[in-house]
Amino acid sequence: AQSVTQPDIHITVSEGASLELRCNYSYGATPYLFWYVQSPGQGLQLLLKYFSGDTLVQGIKGFEAEFKRSQSSFNLRKPSVHWSDAAEYFCAVVPSGGYQKVTFGTGTKLQVIP
Amino acid sequence: EPEVTQTPSHQVTQMGQEVILRCVPISNHLYFYWYRQILGQKVEFLVSFYNNEISEKSEIFDDQFSVERPDGSNFTLKIRSTKLEDSAMYFCASSPKGQGSGANVLTFGAGSRLTVL
């Protein structure tokens, strides 16, 4: 069955530390991949997306993600976390080639400590 | 930057009442969606809408739910008789792409929080 998995429900990092949030997918073909962020009480904001080409994609707010086909992964990274990055992060996929619905992972809640 | 706007931001209703959540998608977008997020759970797809009809719906989207594009700008979600378990954040989204024309990038609204008492 097609699925997207975020194995970490909750992550705590110190401000200034590096961050990596994991995302794995299970689809027949490489889907289109996205990361969204949801700040408390806010909607879903697109951080970055991968369709094809360069496997390292840059997004807003200093985030980047790397697509690794061999691992079916699309992990989100940031070299130095800021307190304002505290939020919930959702990996999402759309089957390639289509307009189909977005399927979200269960989310990873990021806590940033001083 | 264009955005999707949703009203109300928060609605409290009694069980059994009808609720209409409103959305104004981005003006040149062709696809419209509703998603919901029950507190503490993942964001779930409800329905997609294209060319004035439902293009796909999930098993959650039962007969209690309906969507409508009453005019050229609004997109509404109606819950006919709310249940306690309908309490959730409801997100509207829109996207510019049509069928078969490539990846679908959704722009989400800020959400409407529905509380059913």
Coordinates of N, CA and C in Angstrom, one line a residue:
Chain A
A1 N 0.8 -1.2 0.0 CA 0.0 0.0 0.0 C 0.9 1.2 0.0
Q2 N 0.4 2.3 -0.6 CA 1.1 3.5 -0.7 C 1.1 4.2 0.7
S3 N 2.2 4.8 1.1 CA 2.2 5.4 2.4 C 3.4 6.4 2.5
V4 N 3.3 7.2 3.5 CA 4.4 8.1 3.8 C 4.5 8.1 5.3
T5 N 5.8 7.9 5.8 CA 6.0 7.7 7.2 C 7.0 8.7 7.7
Q6 N 6.6 9.3 8.9 CA 7.6 10.1 9.6 C 7.8 9.4 11.0
P7 N 8.9 8.8 11.1 CA 9.1 7.9 12.3 C 9.2 8.7 13.6
D8 N 9.6 9.9 13.6 CA 9.8 10.7 14.8 C 8.6 11.6 15.1
I9 N 7.9 11.3 16.2 CA 6.7 12.0 16.5 C 7.1 13.4 17.1
H10 N 8.1 13.4 17.9 CA 8.5 14.6 18.6 C 10.0 14.6 18.7
I11 N 10.6 15.8 18.3 CA 12.0 16.0 18.4 C 12.3 17.3 19.2
T12 N 13.3 17.2 20.0 CA 13.7 18.4 20.8 C 15.2 18.7 20.4
V13 N 15.5 19.9 20.0 CA 16.8 20.4 19.7 C 17.1 21.7 20.4
S14 N 18.4 21.9 20.6 CA 18.8 23.2 21.2 C 18.9 24.2 20.1
E15 N 18.6 25.5 20.4 CA 18.8 26.5 19.4 C 20.2 26.6 18.9
G16 N 20.4 26.7 17.6 CA 21.7 26.7 17.0 C 22.2 25.4 16.6
A17 N 21.5 24.3 17.1 CA 21.9 23.0 16.7 C 21.4 22.6 15.3
S18 N 21.9 21.6 14.7 CA 21.4 21.2 13.4 C 20.2 20.3 13.6
L19 N 19.5 20.1 12.5 CA 18.2 19.4 12.6 C 18.1 18.5 11.4
E20 N 17.6 17.3 11.6 CA 17.2 16.5 10.5 C 15.9 15.8 10.8
L21 N 14.9 15.9 10.0 CA 13.6 15.3 10.2 C 13.4 14.2 9.1
R22 N 13.0 13.0 9.5 CA 13.0 11.9 8.6 C 11.6 11.7 7.9
C23 N 11.7 11.3 6.7 CA 10.5 11.0 5.9 C 10.8 9.8 5.0
N24 N 10.0 8.8 5.0 CA 10.1 7.7 4.1 C 8.8 7.5 3.4
Y25 N 8.8 7.1 2.1 CA 7.6 6.8 1.4 C 7.6 5.4 0.8
S26 N 6.5 5.0 0.5 CA 6.3 3.7 -0.1 C 5.3 3.9 -1.3
Y27 N 5.9 4.0 -2.5 CA 5.1 4.2 -3.7 C 5.7 3.4 -4.8
G28 N 4.9 3.0 -5.8 CA 5.4 2.3 -6.9 C 6.4 3.0 -7.7
A29 N 6.2 4.3 -7.9 CA 7.1 5.1 -8.6 C 7.4 6.3 -7.8
T30 N 8.5 7.0 -8.0 CA 8.9 8.1 -7.2 C 7.8 9.2 -7.3
P31 N 7.2 9.5 -6.2 CA 6.2 10.5 -6.2 C 6.8 11.9 -6.1
Y32 N 6.0 12.9 -6.2 CA 6.4 14.2 -5.9 C 6.4 14.4 -4.4
L33 N 7.4 15.1 -3.9 CA 7.6 15.1 -2.4 C 7.6 16.5 -1.9
F34 N 7.0 16.7 -0.8 CA 6.9 18.1 -0.2 C 7.1 18.0 1.3
W35 N 7.5 19.2 1.8 CA 7.5 19.4 3.3 C 6.7 20.6 3.5
Y36 N 5.8 20.5 4.5 CA 5.0 21.6 5.0 C 5.3 21.8 6.4
V37 N 5.1 23.1 6.9 CA 5.2 23.4 8.3 C 4.0 24.0 8.8
Q38 N 3.6 23.7 10.0 CA 2.4 24.2 10.6 C 2.8 24.8 12.0
S39 N 2.8 26.1 12.1 CA 3.1 26.8 13.3 C 1.9 26.8 14.2
P40 N 2.0 26.9 15.5 CA 0.8 26.8 16.4 C -0.3 27.7 16.0
G41 N -1.5 27.1 15.8 CA -2.6 27.9 15.4 C -2.6 28.4 14.0
Q42 N -1.7 28.0 13.2 CA -1.6 28.5 11.8 C -1.9 27.4 10.8
G43 N -2.0 27.8 9.6 CA -2.2 26.8 8.5 C -0.9 26.1 8.1
L44 N -1.0 25.5 6.9 CA 0.1 24.7 6.4 C 0.9 25.5 5.4
Q45 N 2.1 25.7 5.6 CA 3.0 26.5 4.7 C 3.9 25.6 4.0
L46 N 4.0 25.7 2.7 CA 5.0 24.9 1.9 C 6.4 25.4 2.2
L47 N 7.3 24.4 2.6 CA 8.7 24.7 2.8 C 9.5 24.5 1.6
L48 N 9.2 23.4 0.9 CA 10.0 23.0 -0.3 C 9.3 21.8 -0.9
K49 N 9.8 21.6 -2.2 CA 9.2 20.5 -3.0 C 10.2 19.9 -3.9
Y50 N 10.0 18.6 -4.2 CA 10.9 17.9 -5.1 C 10.0 17.3 -6.2
F51 N 10.4 17.6 -7.5 CA 9.7 17.0 -8.6 C 10.6 16.0 -9.3
S52 N 11.8 16.6 -9.7 CA 12.7 15.8 -10.4 C 14.0 16.6 -10.4
G53 N 15.1 16.0 -11.0 CA 16.4 16.8 -11.1 C 17.2 16.7 -9.9
D54 N 17.8 17.8 -9.6 CA 18.8 17.8 -8.5 C 18.1 17.3 -7.2
T55 N 18.8 16.4 -6.6 CA 18.2 15.7 -5.4 C 18.2 16.5 -4.1
L56 N 19.0 17.5 -4.1 CA 19.0 18.4 -3.0 C 18.3 19.7 -3.3
V57 N 17.2 19.9 -2.6 CA 16.3 21.0 -2.9 C 16.4 22.0 -1.7
Q58 N 16.4 23.3 -2.1 CA 16.4 24.4 -1.1 C 15.0 24.9 -0.9
G59 N 14.7 25.3 0.3 CA 13.4 25.8 0.6 C 13.5 27.2 1.3
I60 N 12.4 27.5 1.8 CA 12.3 28.8 2.6 C 12.8 28.6 4.0
K61 N 13.1 29.7 4.7 CA 13.6 29.7 6.1 C 14.8 28.9 6.3
G62 N 15.7 28.7 5.3 CA 16.9 28.0 5.4 C 16.9 26.5 5.5
F63 N 15.7 26.0 5.1 CA 15.6 24.5 5.1 C 16.0 23.9 3.8
E64 N 16.5 22.7 3.8 CA 16.7 21.9 2.6 C 16.3 20.5 2.8
A65 N 16.2 19.8 1.7 CA 15.8 18.4 1.8 C 16.5 17.6 0.7
E66 N 16.8 16.4 1.0 CA 17.5 15.6 0.1 C 16.7 14.3 -0.3
F67 N 16.5 14.1 -1.5 CA 15.8 12.9 -2.0 C 16.8 11.8 -2.3
K68 N 16.6 10.7 -1.7 CA 17.4 9.5 -1.9 C 16.5 8.4 -2.3
R69 N 16.6 8.1 -3.6 CA 15.8 7.1 -4.2 C 16.1 5.7 -3.6
S70 N 17.3 5.4 -3.4 CA 17.7 4.1 -2.9 C 17.1 3.8 -1.5
Q71 N 16.9 4.9 -0.8 CA 16.3 4.7 0.6 C 14.8 5.1 0.7
S72 N 14.3 5.5 -0.5 CA 12.9 6.0 -0.5 C 12.7 7.1 0.6
S73 N 13.6 8.0 0.7 CA 13.6 9.0 1.8 C 13.6 10.4 1.2
F74 N 13.1 11.3 2.0 CA 13.2 12.7 1.7 C 13.3 13.5 3.0
N75 N 14.5 13.5 3.6 CA 14.7 14.1 4.9 C 14.9 15.6 4.8
L76 N 14.4 16.2 5.8 CA 14.4 17.7 5.9 C 15.6 18.1 6.8
R77 N 16.3 19.1 6.4 CA 17.5 19.5 7.3 C 17.6 21.0 7.4
K78 N 18.2 21.4 8.5 CA 18.5 22.8 8.7 C 19.8 22.8 9.5
P79 N 20.8 23.5 9.1 CA 22.1 23.5 9.8 C 22.1 24.2 11.2
S80 N 21.2 25.2 11.4 CA 21.2 25.9 12.6 C 19.7 26.3 12.9
V81 N 19.2 25.7 13.9 CA 17.8 25.9 14.2 C 17.6 27.2 15.1
H82 N 16.5 27.9 14.8 CA 16.1 29.1 15.5 C 14.9 28.8 16.3
W83 N 14.7 29.5 17.4 CA 13.5 29.3 18.3 C 12.2 29.3 17.5
S84 N 12.2 30.2 16.4 CA 11.0 30.4 15.7 C 10.7 29.2 14.8
D85 N 11.6 28.2 14.7 CA 11.3 27.0 13.9 C 10.5 26.0 14.7
A86 N 10.2 26.2 15.9 CA 9.3 25.3 16.7 C 8.0 25.3 16.0
A87 N 7.6 24.1 15.6 CA 6.3 23.9 14.8 C 6.2 22.4 14.6
E88 N 5.1 22.1 13.8 CA 5.0 20.7 13.4 C 5.3 20.7 11.9
Y89 N 6.0 19.6 11.5 CA 6.5 19.5 10.2 C 5.8 18.2 9.5
F90 N 5.3 18.4 8.4 CA 4.6 17.3 7.7 C 5.3 17.1 6.3
C91 N 5.7 15.8 6.1 CA 6.1 15.3 4.8 C 4.8 15.0 4.1
A92 N 4.9 15.2 2.8 CA 3.7 14.9 2.0 C 4.1 14.4 0.6
V93 N 3.2 13.6 0.0 CA 3.5 13.1 -1.3 C 2.3 13.2 -2.3
V94 N 2.6 13.3 -3.5 CA 1.6 13.2 -4.6 C 2.1 12.2 -5.6
P95 N 1.3 11.2 -6.0 CA 1.8 10.3 -7.0 C 2.2 11.0 -8.2
S96 N 3.3 10.6 -8.8 CA 3.9 11.3 -9.9 C 3.0 11.3 -11.1
G97 N 3.0 12.3 -11.9 CA 2.3 12.4 -13.1 C 0.9 12.8 -13.0
G98 N 0.4 13.2 -11.8 CA -1.0 13.5 -11.7 C -1.3 14.7 -10.8
Y99 N -2.6 14.9 -10.8 CA -3.1 16.0 -10.0 C -3.7 15.5 -8.7
Q100 N -3.4 14.3 -8.4 CA -4.1 13.6 -7.3 C -3.8 14.2 -5.9
K101 N -4.6 13.7 -5.0 CA -4.6 14.3 -3.7 C -3.3 14.1 -3.0
V102 N -3.0 15.1 -2.1 CA -1.8 15.0 -1.3 C -2.0 14.1 -0.1
T103 N -1.1 13.3 0.1 CA -1.1 12.4 1.3 C 0.0 12.9 2.3
F104 N -0.5 13.1 3.5 CA 0.4 13.6 4.5 C 0.9 12.5 5.4
G105 N 2.2 12.7 5.9 CA 2.7 11.9 7.0 C 2.0 12.3 8.3
T106 N 2.3 11.7 9.4 CA 1.7 11.9 10.7 C 2.3 13.1 11.3
G107 N 3.4 13.7 10.8 CA 3.9 14.9 11.4 C 5.0 14.6 12.4
T108 N 5.9 15.6 12.5 CA 6.9 15.6 13.6 C 6.9 17.0 14.3
K109 N 6.7 16.9 15.6 CA 6.6 18.2 16.3 C 8.0 18.5 16.8
L110 N 8.4 19.7 16.4 CA 9.8 20.2 16.8 C 9.7 21.1 18.0
Q111 N 10.4 20.8 19.0 CA 10.6 21.7 20.1 C 12.0 22.3 20.1
V112 N 12.2 23.6 20.3 CA 13.5 24.2 20.3 C 13.7 24.8 21.7
I113 N 14.8 24.3 22.3 CA 15.1 24.8 23.7 C 16.3 25.8 23.6
P114 N 16.3 26.8 24.5 CA 17.4 27.8 24.5 C 18.7 27.2 24.8
Chain B
E1 N 1.9 38.0 -2.0 CA 1.7 36.7 -2.6 C 0.3 36.2 -2.4
P2 N -0.3 35.6 -3.5 CA -1.7 35.2 -3.4 C -1.9 34.2 -2.3
E3 N -3.1 34.2 -1.6 CA -3.3 33.3 -0.6 C -4.8 32.8 -0.6
V4 N -4.9 31.7 0.1 CA -6.3 31.1 0.2 C -6.8 31.6 1.6
T5 N -8.0 32.2 1.6 CA -8.6 32.7 2.8 C -9.8 31.8 3.2
Q6 N -9.9 31.7 4.5 CA -10.9 30.8 5.1 C -11.7 31.6 6.2
T7 N -13.0 31.4 6.2 CA -13.8 32.0 7.2 C -14.9 30.9 7.6
P8 N -15.3 30.9 8.9 CA -14.6 31.6 10.0 C -13.3 31.0 10.5
S9 N -12.6 31.6 11.3 CA -11.4 31.0 11.8 C -11.7 30.0 12.9
H10 N -12.8 30.3 13.6 CA -13.2 29.4 14.6 C -14.7 29.4 14.7
Q11 N -15.3 28.2 14.8 CA -16.8 28.2 14.9 C -17.1 27.1 16.0
V12 N -18.0 27.5 16.9 CA -18.5 26.6 17.9 C -20.0 26.3 17.6
T13 N -20.3 25.0 17.6 CA -21.7 24.7 17.2 C -22.2 23.6 18.1
Q14 N -23.5 23.5 18.1 CA -24.1 22.4 18.9 C -24.3 21.1 18.0
M15 N -24.1 20.0 18.5 CA -24.3 18.7 17.8 C -25.7 18.7 17.1
G16 N -25.6 18.3 15.8 CA -26.9 18.3 15.0 C -27.1 19.5 14.2
Q17 N -26.4 20.6 14.4 CA -26.5 21.8 13.7 C -25.8 21.7 12.3
E18 N -26.2 22.5 11.4 CA -25.5 22.6 10.1 C -24.4 23.7 10.2
V19 N -23.3 23.4 9.5 CA -22.2 24.3 9.5 C -21.8 24.5 8.1
I20 N -21.4 25.7 7.7 CA -20.9 26.0 6.4 C -19.5 26.7 6.6
L21 N -18.5 26.1 6.1 CA -17.1 26.7 6.1 C -16.8 27.2 4.8
R22 N -16.3 28.4 4.8 CA -16.1 29.1 3.5 C -14.6 29.3 3.2
C23 N -14.4 29.3 1.9 CA -13.0 29.4 1.4 C -13.0 30.3 0.1
V24 N -12.0 31.1 0.0 CA -11.8 31.8 -1.2 C -10.4 31.4 -1.8
P25 N -10.4 30.5 -2.8 CA -9.2 30.0 -3.3 C -8.4 31.1 -4.1
I26 N -7.2 30.8 -4.5 CA -6.5 31.7 -5.3 C -7.2 31.8 -6.7
S27 N -7.2 33.0 -7.2 CA -8.2 33.3 -8.3 C -7.9 32.5 -9.6
N28 N -6.7 32.1 -9.9 CA -6.5 31.4 -11.2 C -6.3 29.9 -11.0
H29 N -6.6 29.5 -9.8 CA -6.4 28.0 -9.6 C -7.7 27.3 -10.1
L30 N -7.4 26.0 -10.4 CA -8.5 25.2 -11.0 C -9.0 24.1 -10.1
Y31 N -8.2 23.6 -9.2 CA -8.5 22.6 -8.3 C -8.7 23.1 -6.9
F32 N -9.7 22.5 -6.2 CA -10.0 23.0 -4.8 C -10.2 21.8 -3.9
Y33 N -9.8 21.9 -2.7 CA -9.7 20.8 -1.8 C -10.2 21.2 -0.4
W34 N -10.7 20.2 0.3 CA -10.8 20.3 1.7 C -10.1 19.1 2.4
Y35 N -9.3 19.5 3.4 CA -8.7 18.6 4.3 C -9.1 18.9 5.7
R36 N -8.9 17.9 6.6 CA -9.2 18.1 8.0 C -8.1 17.5 8.9
Q37 N -8.0 18.1 10.0 CA -7.0 17.6 11.0 C -7.6 17.6 12.4
I38 N -8.0 16.4 12.8 CA -8.5 16.2 14.2 C -7.3 16.5 15.1
L39 N -7.6 17.1 16.2 CA -6.5 17.5 17.2 C -5.6 16.3 17.5
G40 N -4.3 16.5 17.2 CA -3.3 15.5 17.5 C -3.1 14.5 16.5
Q41 N -3.9 14.6 15.4 CA -3.8 13.6 14.3 C -3.3 14.2 13.0
K42 N -3.1 13.3 12.0 CA -2.6 13.8 10.8 C -3.6 14.5 10.0
V43 N -3.1 15.2 9.0 CA -4.0 16.0 8.0 C -4.6 14.9 7.1
E44 N -5.9 14.9 6.9 CA -6.6 13.9 6.1 C -7.3 14.6 5.0
F45 N -7.2 14.0 3.8 CA -7.9 14.4 2.6 C -9.4 14.1 2.8
L46 N -10.2 15.1 2.4 CA -11.7 14.9 2.4 C -12.2 14.8 1.0
V47 N -11.9 15.9 0.2 CA -12.5 16.0 -1.1 C -11.7 16.9 -2.0
S48 N -11.7 16.6 -3.3 CA -11.2 17.5 -4.3 C -12.3 17.9 -5.3
F49 N -12.2 19.0 -5.9 CA -13.3 19.6 -6.7 C -12.7 20.2 -7.9
Y50 N -13.2 19.9 -9.1 CA -12.6 20.4 -10.3 C -13.8 20.6 -11.3
N51 N -13.8 21.7 -12.0 CA -14.8 21.8 -13.1 C -16.2 21.7 -12.6
N52 N -16.4 22.2 -11.4 CA -17.7 22.3 -10.8 C -18.3 20.9 -10.4
E53 N -17.4 20.0 -10.2 CA -17.8 18.7 -9.6 C -16.7 18.0 -8.8
I54 N -17.2 17.1 -7.9 CA -16.2 16.4 -7.1 C -15.4 15.5 -8.0
S55 N -14.1 15.6 -7.9 CA -13.2 14.7 -8.7 C -12.7 13.5 -7.9
E56 N -12.7 13.7 -6.6 CA -12.3 12.5 -5.7 C -12.7 12.8 -4.3
K57 N -13.1 11.8 -3.6 CA -13.5 12.0 -2.1 C -13.0 10.8 -1.3
S58 N -12.8 11.1 -0.1 CA -12.3 10.0 0.8 C -13.5 9.3 1.5
E59 N -13.3 8.3 2.2 CA -14.4 7.6 2.9 C -14.9 8.4 4.0
I60 N -14.1 9.4 4.4 CA -14.6 10.3 5.5 C -15.8 11.2 5.0
F61 N -15.7 11.5 3.7 CA -16.6 12.4 3.1 C -17.9 11.7 2.8
D62 N -18.8 11.5 3.8 CA -20.0 10.8 3.6 C -21.1 11.8 3.3
D63 N -22.4 11.3 3.4 CA -23.5 12.1 2.9 C -23.8 13.3 3.8
Q64 N -23.1 13.3 4.9 CA -23.3 14.5 5.8 C -22.5 15.7 5.2
F65 N -21.6 15.5 4.3 CA -20.7 16.5 3.8 C -21.1 16.9 2.4
S66 N -21.0 18.1 2.0 CA -21.2 18.5 0.6 C -20.3 19.7 0.4
V67 N -19.9 19.9 -0.9 CA -19.1 21.0 -1.3 C -19.8 21.7 -2.4
E68 N -19.5 23.0 -2.5 CA -20.2 23.8 -3.6 C -19.3 25.0 -3.9
R69 N -19.4 25.4 -5.2 CA -18.7 26.6 -5.6 C -19.9 27.5 -6.1
P70 N -20.5 28.2 -5.2 CA -21.7 29.0 -5.5 C -21.5 30.1 -6.5
D71 N -20.3 30.6 -6.6 CA -20.0 31.7 -7.5 C -18.6 31.6 -8.0
G72 N -18.1 32.6 -8.6 CA -16.7 32.4 -9.2 C -15.6 32.5 -8.2
S73 N -15.9 32.8 -6.9 CA -14.8 33.0 -6.0 C -14.8 32.1 -4.8
N74 N -16.0 31.7 -4.3 CA -16.1 31.0 -3.1 C -16.2 29.5 -3.3
F75 N -15.7 28.7 -2.3 CA -15.7 27.3 -2.3 C -16.1 26.9 -0.9
T76 N -17.2 26.2 -0.7 CA -17.8 26.0 0.6 C -17.8 24.5 1.0
L77 N -17.7 24.2 2.2 CA -17.9 22.9 2.8 C -19.0 22.9 3.8
K78 N -20.0 22.1 3.5 CA -21.2 22.1 4.4 C -21.2 20.7 5.1
I79 N -21.5 20.8 6.4 CA -21.7 19.6 7.2 C -23.1 19.7 7.7
R80 N -23.9 18.8 7.2 CA -25.4 18.9 7.4 C -25.8 18.8 8.8
S81 N -25.4 17.8 9.5 CA -25.8 17.6 10.9 C -24.5 17.2 11.7
T82 N -23.9 18.2 12.4 CA -22.6 17.9 12.9 C -22.6 16.9 14.1
K83 N -21.6 16.2 14.2 CA -21.4 15.2 15.2 C -20.1 15.6 16.0
L84 N -20.0 15.1 17.2 CA -18.9 15.5 18.1 C -17.6 15.2 17.4
E85 N -17.5 14.1 16.6 CA -16.3 13.7 16.0 C -15.9 14.5 14.8
D86 N -16.8 15.5 14.4 CA -16.5 16.4 13.3 C -15.6 17.6 13.8
S87 N -15.4 17.6 15.1 CA -14.5 18.7 15.7 C -13.1 18.5 15.1
A88 N -12.6 19.5 14.5 CA -11.3 19.4 13.8 C -11.0 20.8 13.2
M89 N -9.8 20.9 12.7 CA -9.4 22.0 11.9 C -9.6 21.6 10.5
Y90 N -10.3 22.4 9.7 CA -10.6 22.2 8.3 C -9.8 23.1 7.5
F91 N -9.0 22.5 6.6 CA -8.2 23.3 5.7 C -8.7 23.3 4.3
C92 N -8.8 24.4 3.7 CA -9.1 24.5 2.3 C -7.8 24.7 1.6
A93 N -7.7 24.2 0.4 CA -6.5 24.4 -0.5 C -6.9 24.5 -1.9
S94 N -6.1 25.1 -2.7 CA -6.3 25.2 -4.1 C -5.0 25.0 -4.8
S95 N -5.1 24.6 -6.1 CA -3.9 24.4 -6.9 C -4.1 24.7 -8.3
P96 N -3.1 25.1 -9.1 CA -3.3 25.6 -10.4 C -3.4 24.6 -11.5
K97 N -2.9 23.4 -11.2 CA -2.7 22.4 -12.2 C -4.0 21.6 -12.5
G98 N -4.1 21.3 -13.8 CA -5.2 20.4 -14.2 C -4.7 19.0 -14.3
Q99 N -5.6 18.1 -14.6 CA -5.3 16.7 -14.7 C -4.2 16.4 -15.7
G100 N -3.3 15.6 -15.3 CA -2.2 15.2 -16.2 C -1.2 16.2 -16.6
S101 N -1.3 17.4 -15.9 CA -0.3 18.4 -16.3 C 0.7 18.7 -15.3
G102 N 1.1 17.6 -14.6 CA 2.3 17.7 -13.7 C 1.9 17.8 -12.3
A103 N 3.0 18.0 -11.5 CA 2.9 18.0 -10.1 C 1.9 19.0 -9.5
N104 N 1.3 18.6 -8.5 CA 0.2 19.3 -7.9 C 0.7 20.0 -6.6
V105 N 0.9 21.3 -6.7 CA 1.3 22.1 -5.5 C 0.2 22.8 -4.9
L106 N -0.2 22.4 -3.7 CA -1.4 23.0 -3.1 C -1.0 24.2 -2.2
T107 N -1.8 25.2 -2.3 CA -1.7 26.3 -1.3 C -2.8 26.2 -0.3
F108 N -2.5 26.2 0.9 CA -3.5 26.0 2.0 C -3.9 27.3 2.6
G109 N -5.1 27.3 3.1 CA -5.5 28.4 3.9 C -5.1 28.2 5.4
A110 N -5.4 29.1 6.2 CA -5.0 29.0 7.6 C -5.9 28.1 8.4
G111 N -7.0 27.7 7.9 CA -7.9 26.7 8.5 C -9.0 27.4 9.3
S112 N -10.1 26.5 9.4 CA -11.2 26.9 10.2 C -11.4 25.8 11.3
R113 N -11.3 26.3 12.5 CA -11.4 25.3 13.6 C -12.9 25.2 14.0
L114 N -13.4 24.0 13.9 CA -14.8 23.7 14.2 C -14.8 22.9 15.5
T115 N -15.6 23.4 16.5 CA -15.8 22.7 17.8 C -17.3 22.4 17.9
V116 N -17.5 21.1 18.0 CA -18.9 20.6 18.1 C -19.2 20.2 19.6
L117 N -20.2 20.8 20.2 CA -20.4 20.6 21.6 C -21.7 19.6 21.8

